[in-house]
Short mmCIF file of C-alpha atoms and ligand atoms in Angstrom, two decimals:
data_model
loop_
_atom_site.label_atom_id
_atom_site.label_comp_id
_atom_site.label_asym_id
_atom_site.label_seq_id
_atom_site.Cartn_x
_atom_site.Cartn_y
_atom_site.Cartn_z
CA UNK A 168 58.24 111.49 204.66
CA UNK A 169 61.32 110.02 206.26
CA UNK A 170 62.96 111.78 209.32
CA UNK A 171 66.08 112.90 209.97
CA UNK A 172 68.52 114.43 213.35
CA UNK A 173 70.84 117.46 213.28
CA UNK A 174 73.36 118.11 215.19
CA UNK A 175 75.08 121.48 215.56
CA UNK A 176 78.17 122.77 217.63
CA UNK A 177 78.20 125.82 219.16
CA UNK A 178 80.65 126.83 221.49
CA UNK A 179 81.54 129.91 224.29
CA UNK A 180 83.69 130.54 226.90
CA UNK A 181 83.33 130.60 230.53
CA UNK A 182 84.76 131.33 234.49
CA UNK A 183 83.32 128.85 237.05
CA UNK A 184 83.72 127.73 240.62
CA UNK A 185 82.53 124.97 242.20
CA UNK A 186 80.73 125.63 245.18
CA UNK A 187 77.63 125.24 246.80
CA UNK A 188 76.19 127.24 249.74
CA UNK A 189 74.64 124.62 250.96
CA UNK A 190 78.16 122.70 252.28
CA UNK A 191 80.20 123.76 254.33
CA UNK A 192 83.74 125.56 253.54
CA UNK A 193 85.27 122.16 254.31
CA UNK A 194 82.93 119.81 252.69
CA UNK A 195 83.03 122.14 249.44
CA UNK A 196 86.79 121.40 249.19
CA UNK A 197 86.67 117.89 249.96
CA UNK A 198 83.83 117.48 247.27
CA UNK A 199 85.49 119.84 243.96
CA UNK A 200 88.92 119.30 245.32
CA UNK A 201 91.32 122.06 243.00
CA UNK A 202 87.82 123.43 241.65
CA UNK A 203 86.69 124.91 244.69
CA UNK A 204 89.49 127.30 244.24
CA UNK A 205 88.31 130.48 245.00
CA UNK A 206 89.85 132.32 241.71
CA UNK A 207 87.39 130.07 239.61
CA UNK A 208 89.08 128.72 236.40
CA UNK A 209 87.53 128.69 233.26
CA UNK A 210 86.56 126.16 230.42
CA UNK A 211 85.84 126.30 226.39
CA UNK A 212 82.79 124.66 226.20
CA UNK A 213 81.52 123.23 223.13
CA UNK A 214 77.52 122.30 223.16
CA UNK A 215 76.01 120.02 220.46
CA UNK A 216 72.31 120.39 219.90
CA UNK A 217 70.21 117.80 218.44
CA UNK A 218 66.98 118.28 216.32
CA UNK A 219 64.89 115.78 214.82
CA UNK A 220 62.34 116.05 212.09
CA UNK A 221 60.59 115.01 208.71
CA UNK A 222 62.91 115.68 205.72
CA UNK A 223 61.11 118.98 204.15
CA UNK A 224 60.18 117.36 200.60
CA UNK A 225 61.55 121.10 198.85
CA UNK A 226 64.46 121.91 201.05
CA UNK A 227 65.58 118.47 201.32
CA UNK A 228 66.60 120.08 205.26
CA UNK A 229 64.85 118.87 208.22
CA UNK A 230 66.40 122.24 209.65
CA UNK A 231 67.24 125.53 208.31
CA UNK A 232 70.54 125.58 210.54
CA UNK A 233 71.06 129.46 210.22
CA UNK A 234 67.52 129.86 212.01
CA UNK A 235 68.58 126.99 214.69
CA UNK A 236 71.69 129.33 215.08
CA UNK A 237 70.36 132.47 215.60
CA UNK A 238 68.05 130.93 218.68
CA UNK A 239 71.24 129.31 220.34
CA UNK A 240 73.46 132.13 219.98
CA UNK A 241 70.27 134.44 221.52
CA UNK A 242 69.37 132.27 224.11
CA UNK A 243 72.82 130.39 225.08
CA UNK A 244 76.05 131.58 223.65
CA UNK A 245 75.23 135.35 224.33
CA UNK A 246 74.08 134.69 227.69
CA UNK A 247 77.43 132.32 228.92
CA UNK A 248 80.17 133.40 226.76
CA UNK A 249 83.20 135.15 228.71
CA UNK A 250 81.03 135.26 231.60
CA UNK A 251 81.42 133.84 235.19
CA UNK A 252 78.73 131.02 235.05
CA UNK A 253 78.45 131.58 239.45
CA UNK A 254 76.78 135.12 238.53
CA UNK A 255 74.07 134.00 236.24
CA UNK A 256 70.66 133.98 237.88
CA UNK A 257 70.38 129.98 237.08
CA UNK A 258 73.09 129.31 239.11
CA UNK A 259 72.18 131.22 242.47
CA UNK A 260 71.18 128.36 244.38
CA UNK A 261 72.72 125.29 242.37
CA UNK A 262 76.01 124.11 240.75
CA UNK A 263 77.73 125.01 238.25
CA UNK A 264 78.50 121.36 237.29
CA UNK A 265 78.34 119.83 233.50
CA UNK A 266 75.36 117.98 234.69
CA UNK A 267 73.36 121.73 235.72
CA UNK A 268 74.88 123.62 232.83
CA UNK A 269 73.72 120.91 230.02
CA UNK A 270 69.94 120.65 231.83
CA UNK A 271 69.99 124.24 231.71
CA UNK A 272 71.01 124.51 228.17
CA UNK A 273 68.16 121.88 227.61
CA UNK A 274 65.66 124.10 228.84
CA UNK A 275 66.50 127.39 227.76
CA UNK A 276 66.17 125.67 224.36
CA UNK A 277 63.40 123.18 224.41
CA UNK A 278 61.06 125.92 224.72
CA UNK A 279 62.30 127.58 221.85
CA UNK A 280 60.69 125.18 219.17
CA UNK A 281 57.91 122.72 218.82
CA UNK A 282 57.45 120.31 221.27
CA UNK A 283 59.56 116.91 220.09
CA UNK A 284 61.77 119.25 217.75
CA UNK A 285 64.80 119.18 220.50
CA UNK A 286 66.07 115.46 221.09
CA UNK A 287 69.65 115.97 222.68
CA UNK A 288 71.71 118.68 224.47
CA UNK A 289 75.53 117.99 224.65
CA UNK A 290 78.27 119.75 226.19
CA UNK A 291 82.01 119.04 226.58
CA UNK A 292 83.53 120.79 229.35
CA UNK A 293 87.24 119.31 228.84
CA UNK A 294 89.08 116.87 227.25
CA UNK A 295 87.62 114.27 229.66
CA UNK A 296 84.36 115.54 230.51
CA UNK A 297 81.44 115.41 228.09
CA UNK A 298 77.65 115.60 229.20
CA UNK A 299 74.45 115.06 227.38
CA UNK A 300 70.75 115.27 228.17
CA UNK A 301 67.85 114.22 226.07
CA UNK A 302 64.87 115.60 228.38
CA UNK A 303 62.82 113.65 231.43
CA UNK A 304 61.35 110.68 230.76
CA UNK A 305 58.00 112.27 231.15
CA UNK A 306 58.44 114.78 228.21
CA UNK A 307 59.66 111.35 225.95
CA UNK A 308 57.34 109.66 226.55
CA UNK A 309 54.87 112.45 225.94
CA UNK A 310 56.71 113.35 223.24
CA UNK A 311 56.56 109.83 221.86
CA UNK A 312 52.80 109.93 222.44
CA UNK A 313 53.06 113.30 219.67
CA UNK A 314 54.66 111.30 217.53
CA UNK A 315 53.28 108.24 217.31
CA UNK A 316 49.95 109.46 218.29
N1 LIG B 99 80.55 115.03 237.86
C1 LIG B 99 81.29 116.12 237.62
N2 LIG B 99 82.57 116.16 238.00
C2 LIG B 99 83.32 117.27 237.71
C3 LIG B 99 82.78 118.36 237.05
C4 LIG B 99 81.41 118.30 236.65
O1 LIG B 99 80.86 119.24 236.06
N3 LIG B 99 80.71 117.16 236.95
N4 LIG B 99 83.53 119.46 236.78
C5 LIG B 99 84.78 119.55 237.17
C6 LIG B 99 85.52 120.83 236.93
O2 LIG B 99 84.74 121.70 236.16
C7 LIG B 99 86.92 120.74 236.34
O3 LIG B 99 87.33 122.01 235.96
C8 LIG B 99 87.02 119.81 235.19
O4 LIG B 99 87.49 118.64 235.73
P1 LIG B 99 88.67 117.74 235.15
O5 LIG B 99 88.08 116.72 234.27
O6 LIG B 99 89.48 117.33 236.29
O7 LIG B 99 89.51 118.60 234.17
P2 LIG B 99 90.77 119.49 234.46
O8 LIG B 99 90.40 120.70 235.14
O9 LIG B 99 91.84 118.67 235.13
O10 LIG B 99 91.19 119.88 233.00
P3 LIG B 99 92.25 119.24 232.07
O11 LIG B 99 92.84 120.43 231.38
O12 LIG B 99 91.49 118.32 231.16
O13 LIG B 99 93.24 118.50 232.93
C9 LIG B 99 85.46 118.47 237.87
N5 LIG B 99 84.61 117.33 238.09
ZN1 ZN B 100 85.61 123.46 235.78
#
């Protein structure tokens, strides 16, 4: 059976700051400049998530997309959208950077499905800024292991 990827957008809105608690109040404004603003600001993120898989030989889908929906929306959309990113748990002691949020997104996911299933997490943060993570090289290459056996 041949393989195929999916990728699906999903998007939410969301108030951040950047800040870390680990800088000072000085170093924290030198670092996120206008995003160290104490008001926050907020973004319309858009995530793309990547699955890959064999071609099912009666659906012709490698993914039914409505199931792949309900677990983002469950697990990511309701948990960030129109929410202040600095008050979620995840984000007590890191972060809220593109970089965080899209590692984040990778993990509340990759646990979600079997292990191999999840090959990219996306997620544009503005016009300019777009981030993507495709797991450590340790789960690749254990996941290539899976796959090629
Ligand atoms: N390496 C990173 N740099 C920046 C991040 C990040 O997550 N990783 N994030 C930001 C801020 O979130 C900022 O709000 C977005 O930065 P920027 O590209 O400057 O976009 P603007 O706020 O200027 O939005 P536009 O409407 O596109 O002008 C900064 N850096
Ligand atoms: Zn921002």
């Amino acid at each position: 059976m041949s393989q195929a990827t999916v990728t699906r957008r999903y998007r939410f809105c969301a108030a951040h700051r950047l800040h870390t608690d680990q800088l000072s109040v000085e170093d924290n404004r030198t670092i996120f400049g206008k995003c160290n603003n104490p008001n926050g600001h907020g973004h319309n993120y858009v995530v793309f998530v990547s699955v890959r898989g064999e071609i099912d030989p009666r659906s012709h889908q490698v993914v039914d997309v409505l199931k792949l929906d309900a677990v983002v929306e469950r697990t990511v959309v309701r948990r960030f959208d129109h929410q202040d990113l600095n008050q979620d748990p995840e984000f007590a002691s890191q972060t809220t950077t593109g970089e965080n949020l899209v590692l984040l997104i990778w993990n509340l996911l990759v646990n979600e499905m079997p292990a191999g299933r999840l090959v990219k997490v996306g997620v544009i943060e503005t016009r300019d800024n777009y981030f993507e993570y495709s797991g450590s090289a340790a789960q690749t290459r254990a996941e290539d292991g899976v796959r090629h056996g």
